[in-house]
Tab-separated table of C-alpha atoms and ligand atoms in Angstrom:
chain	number	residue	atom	x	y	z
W	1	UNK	CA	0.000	0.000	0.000
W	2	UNK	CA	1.291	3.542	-0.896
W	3	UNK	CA	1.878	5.695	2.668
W	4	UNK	CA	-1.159	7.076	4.118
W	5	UNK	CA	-2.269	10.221	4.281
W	6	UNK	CA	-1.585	11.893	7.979
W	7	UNK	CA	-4.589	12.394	9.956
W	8	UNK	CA	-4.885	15.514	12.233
W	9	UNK	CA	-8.607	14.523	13.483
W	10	UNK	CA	-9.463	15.896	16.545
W	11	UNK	CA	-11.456	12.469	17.628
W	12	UNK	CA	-11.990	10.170	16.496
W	13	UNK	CA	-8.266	10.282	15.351
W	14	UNK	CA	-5.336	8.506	13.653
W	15	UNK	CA	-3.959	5.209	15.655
W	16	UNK	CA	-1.058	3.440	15.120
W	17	UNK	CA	-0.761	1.723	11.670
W	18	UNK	CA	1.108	-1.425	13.443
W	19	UNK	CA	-2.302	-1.141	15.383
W	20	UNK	CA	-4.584	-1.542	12.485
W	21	UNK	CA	-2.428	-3.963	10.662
W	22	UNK	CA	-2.787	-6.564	13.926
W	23	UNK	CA	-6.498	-5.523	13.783
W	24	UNK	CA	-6.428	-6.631	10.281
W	25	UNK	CA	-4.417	-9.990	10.814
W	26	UNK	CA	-6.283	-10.852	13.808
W	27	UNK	CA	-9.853	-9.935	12.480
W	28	UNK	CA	-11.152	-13.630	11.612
W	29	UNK	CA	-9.026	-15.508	13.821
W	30	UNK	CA	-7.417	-14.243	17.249
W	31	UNK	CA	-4.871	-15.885	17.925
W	32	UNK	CA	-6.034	-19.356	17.231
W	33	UNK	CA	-9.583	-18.966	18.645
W	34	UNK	CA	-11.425	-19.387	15.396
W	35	UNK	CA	-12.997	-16.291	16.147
W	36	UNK	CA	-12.889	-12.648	15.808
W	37	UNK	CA	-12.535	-10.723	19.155
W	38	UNK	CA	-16.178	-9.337	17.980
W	39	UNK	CA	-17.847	-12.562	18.049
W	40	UNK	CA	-16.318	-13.795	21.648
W	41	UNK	CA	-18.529	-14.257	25.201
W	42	UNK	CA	-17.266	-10.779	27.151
W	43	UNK	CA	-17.087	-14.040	29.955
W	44	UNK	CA	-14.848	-16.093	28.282
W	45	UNK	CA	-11.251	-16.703	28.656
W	46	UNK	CA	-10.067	-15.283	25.577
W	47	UNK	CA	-11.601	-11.982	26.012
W	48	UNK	CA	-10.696	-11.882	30.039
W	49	UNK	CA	-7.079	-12.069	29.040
W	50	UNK	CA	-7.836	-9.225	26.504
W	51	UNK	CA	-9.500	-7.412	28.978
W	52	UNK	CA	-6.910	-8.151	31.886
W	53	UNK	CA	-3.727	-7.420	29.874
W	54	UNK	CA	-5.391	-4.078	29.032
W	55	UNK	CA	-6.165	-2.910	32.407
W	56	UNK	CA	-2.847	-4.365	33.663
W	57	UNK	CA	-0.904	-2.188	30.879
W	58	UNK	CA	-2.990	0.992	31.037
W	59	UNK	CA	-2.524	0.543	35.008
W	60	UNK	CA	1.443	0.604	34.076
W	61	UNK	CA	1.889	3.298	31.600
W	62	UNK	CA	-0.103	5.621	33.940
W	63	UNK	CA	1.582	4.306	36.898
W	64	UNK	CA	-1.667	4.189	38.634
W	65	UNK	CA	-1.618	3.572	42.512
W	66	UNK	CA	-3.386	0.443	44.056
W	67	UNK	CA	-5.581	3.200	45.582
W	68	UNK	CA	-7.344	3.645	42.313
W	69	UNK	CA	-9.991	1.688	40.538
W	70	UNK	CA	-9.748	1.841	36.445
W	71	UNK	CA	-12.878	1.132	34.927
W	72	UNK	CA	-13.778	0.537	31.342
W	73	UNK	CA	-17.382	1.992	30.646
W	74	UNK	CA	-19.236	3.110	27.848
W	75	UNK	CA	-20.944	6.296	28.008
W	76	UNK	CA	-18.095	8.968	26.707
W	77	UNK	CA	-16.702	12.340	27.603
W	78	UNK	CA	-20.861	13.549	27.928
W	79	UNK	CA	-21.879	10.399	29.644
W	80	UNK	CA	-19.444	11.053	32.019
W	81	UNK	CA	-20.721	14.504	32.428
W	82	UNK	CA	-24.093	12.996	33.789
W	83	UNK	CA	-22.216	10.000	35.205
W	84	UNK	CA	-19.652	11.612	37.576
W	85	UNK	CA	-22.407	14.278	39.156
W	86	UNK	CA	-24.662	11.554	39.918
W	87	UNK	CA	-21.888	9.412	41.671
W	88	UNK	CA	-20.170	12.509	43.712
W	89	UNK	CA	-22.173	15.068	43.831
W	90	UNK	CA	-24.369	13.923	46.875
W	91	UNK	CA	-26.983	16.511	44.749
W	92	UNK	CA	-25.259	19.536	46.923
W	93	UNK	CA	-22.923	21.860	45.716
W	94	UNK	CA	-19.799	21.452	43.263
W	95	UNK	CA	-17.342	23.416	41.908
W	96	UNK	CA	-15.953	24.329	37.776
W	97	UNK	CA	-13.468	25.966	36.219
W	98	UNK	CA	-14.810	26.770	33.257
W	99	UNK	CA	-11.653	27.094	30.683
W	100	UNK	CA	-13.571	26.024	26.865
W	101	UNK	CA	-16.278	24.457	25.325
W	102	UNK	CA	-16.005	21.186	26.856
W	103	UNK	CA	-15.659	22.116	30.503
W	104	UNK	CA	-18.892	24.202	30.185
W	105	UNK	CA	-20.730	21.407	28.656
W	106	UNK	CA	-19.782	19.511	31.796
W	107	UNK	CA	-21.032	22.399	33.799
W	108	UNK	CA	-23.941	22.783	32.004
W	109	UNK	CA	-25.366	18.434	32.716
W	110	UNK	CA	-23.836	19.077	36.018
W	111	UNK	CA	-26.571	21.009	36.933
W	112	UNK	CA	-28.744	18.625	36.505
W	113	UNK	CA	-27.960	17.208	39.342
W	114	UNK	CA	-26.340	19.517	41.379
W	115	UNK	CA	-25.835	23.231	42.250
W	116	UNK	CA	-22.636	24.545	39.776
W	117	UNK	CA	-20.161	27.362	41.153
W	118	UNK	CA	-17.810	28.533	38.930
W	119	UNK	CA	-14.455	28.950	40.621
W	120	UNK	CA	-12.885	30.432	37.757
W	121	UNK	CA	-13.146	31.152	34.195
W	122	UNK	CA	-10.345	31.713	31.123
W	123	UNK	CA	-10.242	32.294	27.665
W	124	UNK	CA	-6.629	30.805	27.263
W	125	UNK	CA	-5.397	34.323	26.149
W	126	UNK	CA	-3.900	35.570	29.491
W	127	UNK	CA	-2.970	31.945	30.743
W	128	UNK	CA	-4.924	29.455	33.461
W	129	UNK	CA	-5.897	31.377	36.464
W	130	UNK	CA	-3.620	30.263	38.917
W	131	UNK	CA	-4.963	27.821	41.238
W	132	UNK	CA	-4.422	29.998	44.579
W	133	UNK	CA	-7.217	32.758	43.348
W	134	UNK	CA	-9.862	30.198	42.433
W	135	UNK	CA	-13.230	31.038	44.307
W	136	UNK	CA	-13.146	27.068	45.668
W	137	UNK	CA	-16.211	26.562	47.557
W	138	UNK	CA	-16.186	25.392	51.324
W	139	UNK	CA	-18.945	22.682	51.080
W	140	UNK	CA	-17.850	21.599	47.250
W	141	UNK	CA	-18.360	17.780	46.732
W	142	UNK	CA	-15.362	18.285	44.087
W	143	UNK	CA	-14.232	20.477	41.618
W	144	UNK	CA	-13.889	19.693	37.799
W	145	UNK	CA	-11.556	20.934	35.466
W	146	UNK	CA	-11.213	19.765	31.809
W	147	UNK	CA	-7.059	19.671	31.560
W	148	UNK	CA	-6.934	19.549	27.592
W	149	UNK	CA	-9.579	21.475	26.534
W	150	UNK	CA	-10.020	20.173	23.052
W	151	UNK	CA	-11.772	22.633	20.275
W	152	UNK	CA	-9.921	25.949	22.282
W	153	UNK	CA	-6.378	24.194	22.116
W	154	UNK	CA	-5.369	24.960	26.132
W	155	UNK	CA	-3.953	22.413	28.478
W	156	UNK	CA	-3.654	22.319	32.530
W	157	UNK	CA	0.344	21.506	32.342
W	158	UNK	CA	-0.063	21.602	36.432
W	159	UNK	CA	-3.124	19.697	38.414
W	160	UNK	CA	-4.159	22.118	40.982
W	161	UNK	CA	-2.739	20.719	44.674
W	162	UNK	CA	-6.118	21.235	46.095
W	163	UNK	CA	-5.154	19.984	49.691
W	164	UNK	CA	-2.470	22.680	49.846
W	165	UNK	CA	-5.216	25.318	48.886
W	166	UNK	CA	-6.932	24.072	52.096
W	167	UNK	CA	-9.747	22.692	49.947
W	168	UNK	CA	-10.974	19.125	51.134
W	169	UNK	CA	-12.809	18.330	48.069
W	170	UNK	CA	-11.181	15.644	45.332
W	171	UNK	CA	-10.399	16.522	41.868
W	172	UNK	CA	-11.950	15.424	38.836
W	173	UNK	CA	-10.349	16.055	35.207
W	174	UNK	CA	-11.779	15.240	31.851
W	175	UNK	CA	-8.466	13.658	30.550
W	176	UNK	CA	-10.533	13.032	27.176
W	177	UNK	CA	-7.681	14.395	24.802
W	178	UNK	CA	-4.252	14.157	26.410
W	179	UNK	CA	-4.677	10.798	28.200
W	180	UNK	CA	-1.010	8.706	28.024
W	181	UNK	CA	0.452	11.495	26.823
W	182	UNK	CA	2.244	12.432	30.090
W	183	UNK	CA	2.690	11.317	33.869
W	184	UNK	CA	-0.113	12.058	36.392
W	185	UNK	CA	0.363	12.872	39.865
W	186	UNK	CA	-2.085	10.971	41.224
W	187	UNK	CA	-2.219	12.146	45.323
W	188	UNK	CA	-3.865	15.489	43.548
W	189	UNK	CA	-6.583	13.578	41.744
W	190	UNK	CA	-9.802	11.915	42.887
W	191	UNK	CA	-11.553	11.332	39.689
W	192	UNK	CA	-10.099	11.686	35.964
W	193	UNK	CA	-11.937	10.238	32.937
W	194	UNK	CA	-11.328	10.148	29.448
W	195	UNK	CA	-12.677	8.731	25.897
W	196	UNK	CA	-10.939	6.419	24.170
W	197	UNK	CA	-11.263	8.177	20.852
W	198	UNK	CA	-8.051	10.583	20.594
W	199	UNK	CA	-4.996	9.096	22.345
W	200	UNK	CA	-6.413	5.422	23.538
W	201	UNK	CA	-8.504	3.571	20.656
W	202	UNK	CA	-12.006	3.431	18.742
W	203	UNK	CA	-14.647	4.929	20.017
W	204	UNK	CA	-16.869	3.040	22.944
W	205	UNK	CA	-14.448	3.271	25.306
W	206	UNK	CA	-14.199	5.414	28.163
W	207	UNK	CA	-11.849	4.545	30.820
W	208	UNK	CA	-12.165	6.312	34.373
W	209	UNK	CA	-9.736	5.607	37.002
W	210	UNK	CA	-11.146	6.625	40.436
W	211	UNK	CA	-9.796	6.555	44.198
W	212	UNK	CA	-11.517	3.486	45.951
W	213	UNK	CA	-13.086	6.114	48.458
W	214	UNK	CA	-14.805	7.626	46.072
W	215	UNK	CA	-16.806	4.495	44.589
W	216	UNK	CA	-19.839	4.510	47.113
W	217	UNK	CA	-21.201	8.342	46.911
W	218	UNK	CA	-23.768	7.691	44.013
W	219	UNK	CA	-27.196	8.993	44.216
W	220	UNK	CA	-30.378	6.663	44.017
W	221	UNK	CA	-31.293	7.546	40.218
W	222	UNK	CA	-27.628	6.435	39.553
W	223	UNK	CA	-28.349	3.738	36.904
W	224	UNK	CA	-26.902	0.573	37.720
W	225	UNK	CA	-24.265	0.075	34.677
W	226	UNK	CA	-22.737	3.503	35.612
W	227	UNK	CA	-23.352	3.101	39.152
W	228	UNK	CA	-19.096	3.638	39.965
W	229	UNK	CA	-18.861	1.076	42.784
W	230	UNK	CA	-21.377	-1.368	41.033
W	231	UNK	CA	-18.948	-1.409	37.980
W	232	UNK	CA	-15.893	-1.771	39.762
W	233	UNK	CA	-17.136	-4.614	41.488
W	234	UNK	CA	-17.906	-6.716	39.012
W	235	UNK	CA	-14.357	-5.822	36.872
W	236	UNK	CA	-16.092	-3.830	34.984
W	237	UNK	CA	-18.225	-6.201	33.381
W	238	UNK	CA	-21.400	-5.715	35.421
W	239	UNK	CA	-22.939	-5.247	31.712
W	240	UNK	CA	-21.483	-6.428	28.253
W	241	UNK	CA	-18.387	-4.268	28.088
W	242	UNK	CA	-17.355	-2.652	24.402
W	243	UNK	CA	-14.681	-5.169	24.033
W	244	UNK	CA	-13.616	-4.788	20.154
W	245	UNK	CA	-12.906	-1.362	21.568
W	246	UNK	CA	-10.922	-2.646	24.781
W	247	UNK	CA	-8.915	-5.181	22.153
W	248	UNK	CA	-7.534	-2.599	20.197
W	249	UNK	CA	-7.046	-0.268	23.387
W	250	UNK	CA	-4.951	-3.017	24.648
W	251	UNK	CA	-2.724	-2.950	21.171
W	252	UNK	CA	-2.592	0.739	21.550
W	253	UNK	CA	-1.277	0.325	25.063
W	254	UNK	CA	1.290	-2.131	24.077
W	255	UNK	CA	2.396	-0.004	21.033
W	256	UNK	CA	3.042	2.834	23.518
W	257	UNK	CA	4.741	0.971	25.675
W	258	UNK	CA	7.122	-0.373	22.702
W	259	UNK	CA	7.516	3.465	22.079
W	260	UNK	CA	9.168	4.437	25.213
W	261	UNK	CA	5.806	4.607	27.064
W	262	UNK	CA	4.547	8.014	28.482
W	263	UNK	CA	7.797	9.501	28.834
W	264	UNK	CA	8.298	8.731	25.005
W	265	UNK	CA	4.546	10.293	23.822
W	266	UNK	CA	5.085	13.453	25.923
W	267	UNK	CA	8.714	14.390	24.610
W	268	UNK	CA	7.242	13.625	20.928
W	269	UNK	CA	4.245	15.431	21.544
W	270	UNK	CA	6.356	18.556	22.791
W	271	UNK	CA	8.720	18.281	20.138
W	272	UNK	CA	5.342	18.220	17.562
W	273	UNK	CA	3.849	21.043	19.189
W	274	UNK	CA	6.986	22.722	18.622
W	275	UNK	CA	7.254	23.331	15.678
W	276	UNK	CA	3.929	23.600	14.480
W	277	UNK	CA	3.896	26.677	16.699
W	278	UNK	CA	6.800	28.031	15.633
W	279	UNK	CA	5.233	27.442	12.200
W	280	UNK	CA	2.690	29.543	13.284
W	281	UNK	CA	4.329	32.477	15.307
W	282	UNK	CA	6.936	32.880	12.652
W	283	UNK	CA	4.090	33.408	10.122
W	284	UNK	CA	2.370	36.686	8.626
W	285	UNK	CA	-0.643	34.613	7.875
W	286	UNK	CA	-1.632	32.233	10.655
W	287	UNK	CA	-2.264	33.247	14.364
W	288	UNK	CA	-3.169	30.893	17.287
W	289	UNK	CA	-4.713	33.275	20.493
W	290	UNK	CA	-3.460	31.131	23.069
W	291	UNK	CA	-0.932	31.967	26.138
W	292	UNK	CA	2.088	30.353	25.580
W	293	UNK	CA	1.925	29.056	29.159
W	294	UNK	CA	-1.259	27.016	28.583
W	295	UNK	CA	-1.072	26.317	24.937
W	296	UNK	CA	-1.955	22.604	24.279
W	297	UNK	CA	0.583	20.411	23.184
W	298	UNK	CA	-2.302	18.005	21.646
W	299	UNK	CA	-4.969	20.492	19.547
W	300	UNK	CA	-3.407	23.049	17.976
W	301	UNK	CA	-6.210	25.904	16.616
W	302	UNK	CA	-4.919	28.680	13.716
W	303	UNK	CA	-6.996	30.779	12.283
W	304	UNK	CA	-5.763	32.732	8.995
W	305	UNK	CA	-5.927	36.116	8.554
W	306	UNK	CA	-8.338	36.410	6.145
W	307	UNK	CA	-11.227	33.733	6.382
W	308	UNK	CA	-12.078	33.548	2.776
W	309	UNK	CA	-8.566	31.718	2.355
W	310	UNK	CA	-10.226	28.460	4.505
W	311	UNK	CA	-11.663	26.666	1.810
W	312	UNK	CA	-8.359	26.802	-0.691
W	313	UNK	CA	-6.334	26.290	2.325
W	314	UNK	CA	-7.833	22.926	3.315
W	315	UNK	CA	-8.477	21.972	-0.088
W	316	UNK	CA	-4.565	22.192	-0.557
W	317	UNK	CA	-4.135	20.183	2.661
W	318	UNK	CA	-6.657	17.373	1.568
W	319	UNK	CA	-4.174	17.713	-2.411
W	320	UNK	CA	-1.202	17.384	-0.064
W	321	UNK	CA	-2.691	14.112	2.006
W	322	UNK	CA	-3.212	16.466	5.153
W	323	UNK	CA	-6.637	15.390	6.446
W	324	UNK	CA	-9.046	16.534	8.943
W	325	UNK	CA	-7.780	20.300	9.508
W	326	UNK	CA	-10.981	22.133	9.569
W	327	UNK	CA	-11.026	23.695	13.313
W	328	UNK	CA	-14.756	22.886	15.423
W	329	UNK	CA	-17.653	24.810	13.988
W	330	UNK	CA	-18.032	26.994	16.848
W	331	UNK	CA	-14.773	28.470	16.323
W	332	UNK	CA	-14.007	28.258	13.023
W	333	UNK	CA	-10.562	28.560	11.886
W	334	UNK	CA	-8.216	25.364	11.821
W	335	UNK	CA	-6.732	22.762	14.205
W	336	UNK	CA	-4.481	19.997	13.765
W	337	UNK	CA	-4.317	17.165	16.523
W	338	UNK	CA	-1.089	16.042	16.931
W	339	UNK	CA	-2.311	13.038	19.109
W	340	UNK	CA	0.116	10.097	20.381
W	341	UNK	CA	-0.637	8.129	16.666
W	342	UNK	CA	0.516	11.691	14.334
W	343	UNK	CA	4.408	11.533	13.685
W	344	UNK	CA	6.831	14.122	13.965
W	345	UNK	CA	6.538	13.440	9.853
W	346	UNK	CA	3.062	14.683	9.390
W	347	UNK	CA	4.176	18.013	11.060
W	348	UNK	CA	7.094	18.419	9.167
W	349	UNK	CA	4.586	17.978	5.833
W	350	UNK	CA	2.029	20.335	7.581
W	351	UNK	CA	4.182	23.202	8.695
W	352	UNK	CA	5.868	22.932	4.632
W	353	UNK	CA	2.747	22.863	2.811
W	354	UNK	CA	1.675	26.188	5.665
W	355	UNK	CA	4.491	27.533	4.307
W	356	UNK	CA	3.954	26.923	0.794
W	357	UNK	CA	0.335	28.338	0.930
W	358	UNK	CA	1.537	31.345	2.969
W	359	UNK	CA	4.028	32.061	-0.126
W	360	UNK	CA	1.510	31.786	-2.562
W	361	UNK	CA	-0.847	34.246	-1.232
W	362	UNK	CA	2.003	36.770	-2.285
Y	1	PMP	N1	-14.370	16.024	26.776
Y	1	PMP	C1	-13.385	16.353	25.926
Y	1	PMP	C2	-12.171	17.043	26.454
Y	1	PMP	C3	-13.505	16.051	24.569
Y	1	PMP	O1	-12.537	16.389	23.719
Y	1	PMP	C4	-14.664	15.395	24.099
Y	1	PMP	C5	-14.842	14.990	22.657
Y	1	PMP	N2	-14.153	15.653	21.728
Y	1	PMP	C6	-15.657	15.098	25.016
Y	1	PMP	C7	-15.477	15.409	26.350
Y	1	PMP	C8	-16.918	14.422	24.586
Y	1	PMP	O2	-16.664	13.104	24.317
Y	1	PMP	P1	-17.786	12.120	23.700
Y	1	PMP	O3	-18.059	12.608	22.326
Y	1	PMP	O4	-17.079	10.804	23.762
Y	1	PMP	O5	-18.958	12.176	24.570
């Protein structure tokens, strides 16, 4: 097969080609089974050794404490906006910093089911509010934060140390789009959760790793299958897990692992990052409005100057076998992902061909 184009999807996104070549070679018959990994009992032993190698790995490359419960659910980054307030919230009072579009759409089903404070707010153009002069509220059950916020390109490069702050309450963080792309320190989280669709796997997925205290807060209209402590006692398989989507997590994890792990991702994924913004600062044409001390190292937004240019701009892109530029609809613009999957390569071609169309607007 010729090389494929390079995929700057924002989710879902580009995995590893070794990934979907085992996929391929495995589809009718894993591993001697006579089966597909789609047609096998969730119960049986071929897909529990799927399912435990996956947990085991994920466990590693995160370096998760045996504090912490990882659970594979279904549901996504907006069923996790129902599902966390209905575990934690205890209905009372909880706390937001409200830094994009996706940590105000978790605000927003939050209060649903629970009264929403909002302990501080930022565009990303003056930097993340530091964590000292949020408005933290004494009675919070926890405070969220989304730590890569996704379509606005800003990323929490510090977890707030809420116990130093003198606030009680744990820590939740939507992880969804820079998940395994760098260490965690885990004594300043209670809660984090993330889809599988940008740094993990397919779509289906949704992994949340939670501190074992934490399991048994759920209100009664908690549904069973997302009831925390009812899913983590049953190893996650209190209901028919998505395990096509936990397979090819589990080749993801082991891919990353043969990469260097973590550490590896988050040097390549700084080195990406990089240049493309250098691409972009050095540029008359493209801008990104971003701090440079919160600028995400995973979703990079540009906008060019002059919006009529979009259209030739990505219709160059898709020419030069750059796909999936065109930035989120409520900002407009551009955005390449540079996800764990994108190689240093498929910057290199996208900051050249930026270059090239910058040149021929003369
Ligand atoms: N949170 C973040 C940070 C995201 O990027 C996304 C999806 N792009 C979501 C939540 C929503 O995820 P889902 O579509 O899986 O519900």
């Amino acid at each position: 097969m010729t090389q494929r184009p390079y995929n700057f999807s924002a989710g879902p996104a580009a995995l590893p080609e070794a990934v979907l070549s085992q996929v391929a070679a495995d589809m009718l018959n894993w591993q001697g089974s006579g089966m597909s990994v789609m047609e096998m009992s969730h119960r049986g032993k071929h897909f529990g050794e799927i399912h435990a190698q996956a947990l085991a790995d994920f466990r590693e490359l995160m370096a998760v404490p045996p504090e912490f419960k990882v659970l594979f659910m279904q549901g996504g980054g907006l069923g996790e906006n129902a599902i966390v307030p209905m575990n934690l919230s205890g209905g009372g009072v909880v706390d937001f910093v409200d830094s994009g579009i996706w940590s105000k759409k978790s605000a927003k089903e939050a209060a649903k089911y629970a009264t929403v404070r909002v302990a501080a707010q930022t565009e990303g153009r003056e930097g993340i509010p530091d964590a000292g002069a949020w408005k933290l509220s004494p009675d919070a059950a926890y405070v969220h934060i989304c730590s890569n916020e996704t379509i606005n390109g800003l990323e929490f490069f510090d977890l707030p140390d809420l116990k130093a702050l003198g606030c009680d309450a744990p820590l939740v963080a939507d992880m969804s789009s820079h998940i395994l792309t760098r260490q965690i320190d885990w004594s300043r989280v209670g809660l984090a959760f993330a889809g599988a669709q940008k740094n993990i796997g397919p779509a289906g997925l949704t992994i949340v790793v939670i501190r074992e205290d934490l399991l048994d807060r759920a209100l009664p209209i908690c549904p069973s299958a997302f009831h925390y402590k009812t899913v983590a006692e049953n190893d996650s398989m209190y209901n028919t897990p998505p395990t096509f989507a936990i397979y090819v997590a589990g080749l993801v994890f082991k891919w990353v692992k043969a990469q260097g792990g973590v550490a590896a991702m988050g040097a390549l994924a700084q080195a990406k990052s990089d240049a493309l913004y250098a691409a972009i600062d050095g540029s008359e044409l493209y801008s990104n409005p971003i701090h440079v001390s919160c600028r995400s190292r995973m979703n990079v937004p540009f906008f060019l100057s002059d919006d009529a240019l979009n259209a030739s701009f990505l219709e160059g892109a898709q020419a030069a076998g750059l796909l999936q530029l065109k930035g989120h609809k409520s900002v407009g613009g551009m955005r390449a992902s540079l996800y764990n999957a994108v190689p240093a390569a498929a910057v290199q071609a996208l900051t050249q061909y930026m270059r090239e169309f910058e040149s021929r607007q003369g």
